[in-house]
Short mmCIF file of C-alpha atoms in Angstrom, two decimals:
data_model
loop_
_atom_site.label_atom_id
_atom_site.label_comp_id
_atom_site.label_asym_id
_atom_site.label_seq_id
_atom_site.Cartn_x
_atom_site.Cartn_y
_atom_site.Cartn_z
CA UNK A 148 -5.65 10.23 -9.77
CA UNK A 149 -3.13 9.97 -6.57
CA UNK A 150 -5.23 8.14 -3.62
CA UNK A 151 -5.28 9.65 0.02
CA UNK A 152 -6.88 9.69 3.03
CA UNK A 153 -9.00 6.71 4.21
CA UNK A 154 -9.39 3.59 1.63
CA UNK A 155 -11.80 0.95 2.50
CA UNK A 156 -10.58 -2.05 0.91
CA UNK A 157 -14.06 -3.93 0.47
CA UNK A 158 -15.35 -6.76 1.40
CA UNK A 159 -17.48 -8.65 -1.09
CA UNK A 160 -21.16 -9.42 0.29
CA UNK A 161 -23.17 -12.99 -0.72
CA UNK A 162 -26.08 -14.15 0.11
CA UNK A 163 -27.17 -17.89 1.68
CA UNK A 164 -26.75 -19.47 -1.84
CA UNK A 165 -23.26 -18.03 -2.32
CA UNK A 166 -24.25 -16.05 -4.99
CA UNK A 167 -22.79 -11.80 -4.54
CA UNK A 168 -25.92 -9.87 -2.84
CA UNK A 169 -25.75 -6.92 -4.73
CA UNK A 170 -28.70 -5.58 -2.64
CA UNK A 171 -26.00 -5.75 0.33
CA UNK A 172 -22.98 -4.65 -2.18
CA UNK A 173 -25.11 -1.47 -2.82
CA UNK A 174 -25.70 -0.62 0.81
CA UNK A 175 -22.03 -1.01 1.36
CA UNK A 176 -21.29 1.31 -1.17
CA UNK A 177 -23.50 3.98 0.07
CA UNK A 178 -22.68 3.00 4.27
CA UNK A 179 -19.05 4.34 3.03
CA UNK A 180 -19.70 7.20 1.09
CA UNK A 181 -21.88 8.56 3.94
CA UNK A 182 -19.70 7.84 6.19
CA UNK A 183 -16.80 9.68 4.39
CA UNK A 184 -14.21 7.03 2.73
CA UNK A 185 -12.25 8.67 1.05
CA UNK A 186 -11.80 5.62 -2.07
CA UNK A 187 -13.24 2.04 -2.49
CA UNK A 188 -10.84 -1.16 -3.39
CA UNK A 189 -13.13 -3.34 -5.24
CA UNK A 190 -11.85 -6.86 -5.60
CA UNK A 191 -8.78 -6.76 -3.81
CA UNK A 192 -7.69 -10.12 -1.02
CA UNK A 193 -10.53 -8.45 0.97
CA UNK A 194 -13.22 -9.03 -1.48
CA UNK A 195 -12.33 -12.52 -2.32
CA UNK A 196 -11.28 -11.50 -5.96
CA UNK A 197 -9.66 -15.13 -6.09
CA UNK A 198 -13.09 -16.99 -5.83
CA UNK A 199 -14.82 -14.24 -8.55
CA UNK A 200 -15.09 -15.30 -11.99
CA UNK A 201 -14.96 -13.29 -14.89
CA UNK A 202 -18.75 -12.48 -14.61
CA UNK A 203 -18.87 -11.80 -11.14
CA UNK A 204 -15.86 -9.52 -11.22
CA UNK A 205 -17.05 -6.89 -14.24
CA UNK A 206 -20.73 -7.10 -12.41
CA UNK A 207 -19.49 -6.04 -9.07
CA UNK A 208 -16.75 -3.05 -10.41
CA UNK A 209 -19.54 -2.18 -12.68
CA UNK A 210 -22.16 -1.67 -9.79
CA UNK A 211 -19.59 -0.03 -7.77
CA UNK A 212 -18.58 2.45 -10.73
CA UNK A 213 -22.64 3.34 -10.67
CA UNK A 214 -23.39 3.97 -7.34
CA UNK A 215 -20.29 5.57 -6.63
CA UNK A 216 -20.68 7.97 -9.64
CA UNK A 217 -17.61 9.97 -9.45
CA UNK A 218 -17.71 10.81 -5.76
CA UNK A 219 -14.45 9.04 -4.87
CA UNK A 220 -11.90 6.89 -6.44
CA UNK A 221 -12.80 3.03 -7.58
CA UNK A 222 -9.74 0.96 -7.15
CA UNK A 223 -10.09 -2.38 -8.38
CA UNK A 224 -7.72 -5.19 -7.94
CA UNK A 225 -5.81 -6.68 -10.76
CA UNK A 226 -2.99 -8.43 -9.56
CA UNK A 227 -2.42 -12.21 -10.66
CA UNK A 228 0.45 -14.47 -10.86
CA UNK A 229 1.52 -13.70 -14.61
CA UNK A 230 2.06 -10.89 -15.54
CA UNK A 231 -0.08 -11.24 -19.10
CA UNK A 232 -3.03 -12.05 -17.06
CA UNK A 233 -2.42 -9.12 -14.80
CA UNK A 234 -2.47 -6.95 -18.21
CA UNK A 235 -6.03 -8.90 -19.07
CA UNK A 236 -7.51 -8.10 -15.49
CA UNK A 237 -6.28 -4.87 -15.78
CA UNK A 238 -8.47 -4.05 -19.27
CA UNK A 239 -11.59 -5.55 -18.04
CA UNK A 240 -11.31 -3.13 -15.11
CA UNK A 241 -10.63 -0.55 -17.47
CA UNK A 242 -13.75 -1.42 -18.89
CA UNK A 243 -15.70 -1.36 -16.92
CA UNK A 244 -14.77 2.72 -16.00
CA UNK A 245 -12.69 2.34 -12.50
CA UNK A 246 -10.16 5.07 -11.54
CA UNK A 247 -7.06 2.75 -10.99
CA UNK A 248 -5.60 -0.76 -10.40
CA UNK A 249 -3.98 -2.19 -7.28
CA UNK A 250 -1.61 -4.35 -8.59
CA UNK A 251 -0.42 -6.96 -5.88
CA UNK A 252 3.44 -8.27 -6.27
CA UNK A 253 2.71 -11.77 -8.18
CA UNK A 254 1.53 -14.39 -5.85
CA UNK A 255 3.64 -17.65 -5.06
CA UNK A 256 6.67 -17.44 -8.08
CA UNK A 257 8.64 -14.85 -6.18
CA UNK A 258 9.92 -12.68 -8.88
CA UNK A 259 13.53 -11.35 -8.55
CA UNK A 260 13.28 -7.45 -7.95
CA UNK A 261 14.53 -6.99 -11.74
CA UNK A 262 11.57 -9.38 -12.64
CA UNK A 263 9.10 -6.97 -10.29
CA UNK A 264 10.56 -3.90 -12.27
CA UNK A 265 9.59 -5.77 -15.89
CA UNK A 266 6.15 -6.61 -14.73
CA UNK A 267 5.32 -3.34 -13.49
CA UNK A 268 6.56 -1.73 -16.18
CA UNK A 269 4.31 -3.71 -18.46
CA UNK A 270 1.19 -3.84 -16.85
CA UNK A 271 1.87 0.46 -16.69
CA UNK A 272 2.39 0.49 -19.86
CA UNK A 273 -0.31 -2.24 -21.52
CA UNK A 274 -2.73 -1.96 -19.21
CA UNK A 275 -4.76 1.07 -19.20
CA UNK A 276 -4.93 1.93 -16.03
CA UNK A 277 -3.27 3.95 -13.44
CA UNK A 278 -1.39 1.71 -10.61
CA UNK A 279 -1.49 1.42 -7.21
CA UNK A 280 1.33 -0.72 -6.36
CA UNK A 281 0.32 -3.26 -3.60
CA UNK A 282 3.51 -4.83 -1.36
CA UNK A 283 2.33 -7.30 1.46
CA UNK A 284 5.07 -9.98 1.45
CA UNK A 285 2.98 -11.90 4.43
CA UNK A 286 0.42 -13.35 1.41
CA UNK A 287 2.53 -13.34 -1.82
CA UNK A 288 5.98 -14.13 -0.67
CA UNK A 289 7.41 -11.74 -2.69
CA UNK A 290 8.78 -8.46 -1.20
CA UNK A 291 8.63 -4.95 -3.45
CA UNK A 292 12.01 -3.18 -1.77
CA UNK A 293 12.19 0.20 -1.60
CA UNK A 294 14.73 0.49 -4.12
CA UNK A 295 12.61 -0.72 -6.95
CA UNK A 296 9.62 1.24 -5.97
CA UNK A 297 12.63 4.10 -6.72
CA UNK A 298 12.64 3.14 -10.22
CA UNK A 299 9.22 2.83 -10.35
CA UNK A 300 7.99 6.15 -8.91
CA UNK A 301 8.52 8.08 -11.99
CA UNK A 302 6.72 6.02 -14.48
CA UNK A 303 3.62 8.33 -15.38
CA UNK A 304 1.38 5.54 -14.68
CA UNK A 305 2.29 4.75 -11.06
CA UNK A 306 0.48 6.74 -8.89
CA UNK A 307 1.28 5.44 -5.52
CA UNK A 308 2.13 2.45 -3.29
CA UNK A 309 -0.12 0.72 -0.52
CA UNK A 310 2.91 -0.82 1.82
CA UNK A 311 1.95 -3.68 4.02
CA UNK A 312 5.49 -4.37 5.91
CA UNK A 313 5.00 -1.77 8.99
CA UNK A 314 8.81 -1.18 9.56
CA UNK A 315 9.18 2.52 10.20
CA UNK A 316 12.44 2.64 7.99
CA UNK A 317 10.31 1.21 5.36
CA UNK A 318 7.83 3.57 5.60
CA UNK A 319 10.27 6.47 5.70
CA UNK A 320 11.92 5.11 2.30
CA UNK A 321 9.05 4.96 0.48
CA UNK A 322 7.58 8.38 2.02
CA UNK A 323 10.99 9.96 0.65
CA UNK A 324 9.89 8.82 -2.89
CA UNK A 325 6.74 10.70 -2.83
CA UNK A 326 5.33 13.51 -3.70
CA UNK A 327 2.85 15.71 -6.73
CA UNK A 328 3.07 12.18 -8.97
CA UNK A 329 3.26 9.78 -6.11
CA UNK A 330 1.82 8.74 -2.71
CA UNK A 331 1.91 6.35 0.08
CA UNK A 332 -0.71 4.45 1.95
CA UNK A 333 -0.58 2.39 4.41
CA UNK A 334 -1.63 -0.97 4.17
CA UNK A 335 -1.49 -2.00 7.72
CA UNK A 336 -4.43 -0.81 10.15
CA UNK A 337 -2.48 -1.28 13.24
CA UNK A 338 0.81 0.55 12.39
CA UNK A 339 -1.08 3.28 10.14
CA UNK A 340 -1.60 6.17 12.52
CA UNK A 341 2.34 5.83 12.58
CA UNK A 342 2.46 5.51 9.18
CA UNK A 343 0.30 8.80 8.20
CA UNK A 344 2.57 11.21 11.19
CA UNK A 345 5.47 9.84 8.95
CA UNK A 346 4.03 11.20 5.92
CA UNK A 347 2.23 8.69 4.28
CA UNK A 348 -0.68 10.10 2.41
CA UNK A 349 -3.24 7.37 3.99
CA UNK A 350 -4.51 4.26 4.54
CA UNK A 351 -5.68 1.60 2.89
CA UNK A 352 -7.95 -0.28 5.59
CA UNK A 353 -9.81 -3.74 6.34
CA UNK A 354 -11.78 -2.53 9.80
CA UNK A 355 -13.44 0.55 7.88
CA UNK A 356 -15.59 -2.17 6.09
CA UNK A 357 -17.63 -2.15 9.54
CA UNK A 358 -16.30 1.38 11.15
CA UNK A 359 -15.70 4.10 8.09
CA UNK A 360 -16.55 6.82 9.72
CA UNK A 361 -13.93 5.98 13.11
CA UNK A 362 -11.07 5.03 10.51
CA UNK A 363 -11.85 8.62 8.38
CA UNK A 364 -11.48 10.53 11.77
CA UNK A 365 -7.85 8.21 12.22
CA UNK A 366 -6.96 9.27 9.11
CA UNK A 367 -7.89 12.60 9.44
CA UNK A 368 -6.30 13.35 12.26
CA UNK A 369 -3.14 11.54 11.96
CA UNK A 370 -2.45 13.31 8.18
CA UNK A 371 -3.23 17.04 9.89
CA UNK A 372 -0.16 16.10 12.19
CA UNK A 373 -1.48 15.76 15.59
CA UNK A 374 0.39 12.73 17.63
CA UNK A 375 -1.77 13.06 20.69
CA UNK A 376 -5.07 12.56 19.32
CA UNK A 377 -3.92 10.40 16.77
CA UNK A 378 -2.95 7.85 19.44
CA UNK A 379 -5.92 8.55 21.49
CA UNK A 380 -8.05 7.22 18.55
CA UNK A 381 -5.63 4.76 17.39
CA UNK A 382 -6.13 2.92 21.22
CA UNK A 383 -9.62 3.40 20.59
CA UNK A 384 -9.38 1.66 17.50
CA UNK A 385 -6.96 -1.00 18.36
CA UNK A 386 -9.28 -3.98 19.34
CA UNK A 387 -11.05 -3.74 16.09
CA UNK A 388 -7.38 -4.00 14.45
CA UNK A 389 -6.24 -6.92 16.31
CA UNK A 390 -9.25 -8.81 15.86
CA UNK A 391 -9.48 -8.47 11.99
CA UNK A 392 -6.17 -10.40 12.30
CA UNK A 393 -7.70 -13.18 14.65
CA UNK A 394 -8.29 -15.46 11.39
CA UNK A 395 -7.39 -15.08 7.58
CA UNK A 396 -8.72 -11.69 6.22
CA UNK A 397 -11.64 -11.17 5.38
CA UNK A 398 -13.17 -13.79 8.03
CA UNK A 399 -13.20 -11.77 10.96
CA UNK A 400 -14.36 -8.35 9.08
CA UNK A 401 -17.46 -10.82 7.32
CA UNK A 402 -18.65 -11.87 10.80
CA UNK A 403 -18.83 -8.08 11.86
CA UNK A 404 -20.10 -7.30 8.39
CA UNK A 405 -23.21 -10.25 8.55
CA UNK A 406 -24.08 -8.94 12.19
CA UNK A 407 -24.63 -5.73 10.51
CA UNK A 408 -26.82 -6.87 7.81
CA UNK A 409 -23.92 -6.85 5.12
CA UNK A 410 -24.08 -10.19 3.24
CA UNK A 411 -24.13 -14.29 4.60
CA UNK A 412 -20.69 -15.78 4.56
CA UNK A 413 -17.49 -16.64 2.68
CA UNK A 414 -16.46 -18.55 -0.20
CA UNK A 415 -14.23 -21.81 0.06
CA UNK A 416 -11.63 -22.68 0.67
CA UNK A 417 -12.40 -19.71 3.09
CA UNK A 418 -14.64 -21.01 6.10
CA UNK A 419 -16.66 -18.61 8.62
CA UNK A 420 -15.31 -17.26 11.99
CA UNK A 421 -14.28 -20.31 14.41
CA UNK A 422 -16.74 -20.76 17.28
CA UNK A 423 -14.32 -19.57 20.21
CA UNK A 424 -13.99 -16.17 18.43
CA UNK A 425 -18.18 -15.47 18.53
CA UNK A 426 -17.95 -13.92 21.89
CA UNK A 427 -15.20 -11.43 20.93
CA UNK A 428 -17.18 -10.98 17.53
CA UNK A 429 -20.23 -9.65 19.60
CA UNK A 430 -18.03 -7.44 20.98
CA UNK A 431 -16.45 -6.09 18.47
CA UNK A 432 -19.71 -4.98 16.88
CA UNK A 433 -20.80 -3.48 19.46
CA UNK A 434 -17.55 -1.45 20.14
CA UNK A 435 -17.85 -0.81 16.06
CA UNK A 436 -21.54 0.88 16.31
CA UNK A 437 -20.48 3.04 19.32
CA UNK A 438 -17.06 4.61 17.82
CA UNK A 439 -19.11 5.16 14.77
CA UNK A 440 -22.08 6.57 16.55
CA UNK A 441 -19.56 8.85 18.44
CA UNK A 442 -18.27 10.39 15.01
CA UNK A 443 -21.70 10.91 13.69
CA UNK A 444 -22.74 12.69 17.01
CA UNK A 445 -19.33 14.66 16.97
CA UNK A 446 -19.88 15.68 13.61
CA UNK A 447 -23.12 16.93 13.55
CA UNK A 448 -21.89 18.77 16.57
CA UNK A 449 -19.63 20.45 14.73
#
């Protein structure tokens, strides 16, 4: 299983008591699938994997692995501080019959790149899973270099890297590690159209939650190698980019996602979009229902 193309890393839908909506979890599902992600991150920053507990976690990668039925990869997110409990998260996704793991760099004890080689290593090897290494040194600080993803590549079970840091040199390292065994994604929306003309094999994304469909045809056209078009879309695209970053992820993409009907809210310490951003909100759902209306009218064109 090597991931490519567009990603959606998914939000996780609840309802006015807090509680997951799986009603709303379903329809997510099925929103992306039609309009054609490519693979689903279950769990991951995005869906608030840190407020889940045990029970909630195996309930919502085992709805996912249902509806999704084989169509595209399930990713789930295992990462944890330790290293043992990464290896336990790891299993119950297993379990519970997902493709892969991202595996975040350990949050807050900012392993030495010799302690990041160990605890890959392991949680490849004890895990059960294939890994998606996951390097966004903005949340864990704790930076996978380039070099150690070198001595990682090879390992038979890690399949690829999503890369957060959206330094073109970084980018171009990591792309020269890949290739039948091993891809890149990017894990930056704004920077990934640059990303996938570089050679990176796609993107993992947090606006696709609430515009698949426009972030497929950025993918799609930025992967077949077209720079012109690629941009075109990408300024097309870019509001919805910026303003996923106006707050903490997920908060902006969960006020676009409860205007469209996709779950209530957020869990603490995690509050809802600040008042001054509601205006901009409105607008940014709007802007997401046109681009996506464009690509379904373009498509059945076609």
């Amino acid at each position: 299983m090597h991931p490519t193309g567009l990603i959606t890393a998914l939000a996780t839908p609840f309802d006015g008591n807090g509680a997951i909506d799986f009603d709303a979890w379903r329809r997510l599902l099925q929103w992306q699938l039609a309009a054609g992600a490519q693979g689903l991150v279950v769990a991951g920053s995005t869906g608030e994997a840190a407020m889940l507990d045990d029970a909630e976690y195996d309930a919502l990668l085992q709805v996912a692995v249902e509806t999704v039925a084989g169509r595209v990869p399930v990713i789930a997110g295992t990462g944890q501080s330790g290293t043992a409990a990464t290896i336990a998260r790891t299993r119950r996704a297993a379990a519970a019959g997902v493709d892969a793991a991202l595996v975040v760099t350990p949050p807050y004890v900012r392993a030495t790149q010799a302690g990041l080689l160990a605890h890959y290593r392991a949680v490849a090897g004890q895990g059960g899973l294939p890994l998606v290494l996951y390097n966004v040194p903005s949340r864990t600080a704790c930076d996978l270099l380039a070099e150690t993803v070198a001595e990682l590549a090879g390992h038979e079970n890690i399949v690829a890297i999503k890369e957060a840091v959206a330094d073109p040199a970084r980018i171009q390292a990591l792309v020269a590690l890949s290739g039948a065994h091993f891809t890149v994604l990017s894990g930056d929306d704004g920077s990934a159209a640059r990303a996938m003309l570089s050679g990176a094999h796609g993107l993992v994304s947090v606006g696709s939650n609430i515009a698949p469909a426009a972030y497929r045809r950025l993918c799609d056209l930025a992967r077949a190698g077209d720079p012109g078009a690629a941009a075109d879309w990408d300024a097309r695209l870019a509001p919805l980019h910026a303003f996923c970053g106006i707050e903490p992820n997920p908060i902006p993409v969960k006020a676009l996602l409860r205007a469209a009907g996709y779950g209530q809210g957020l869990r603490l310490p995690l509050l809802p979009l600040s008042e001054r951003h509601h205006d901009e909100a409105a607008r940014m759902a709007a802007l997401a229902a046109e681009l996506e209306a464009h690509c379904r009218c373009t498509t059945l064109a076609a």
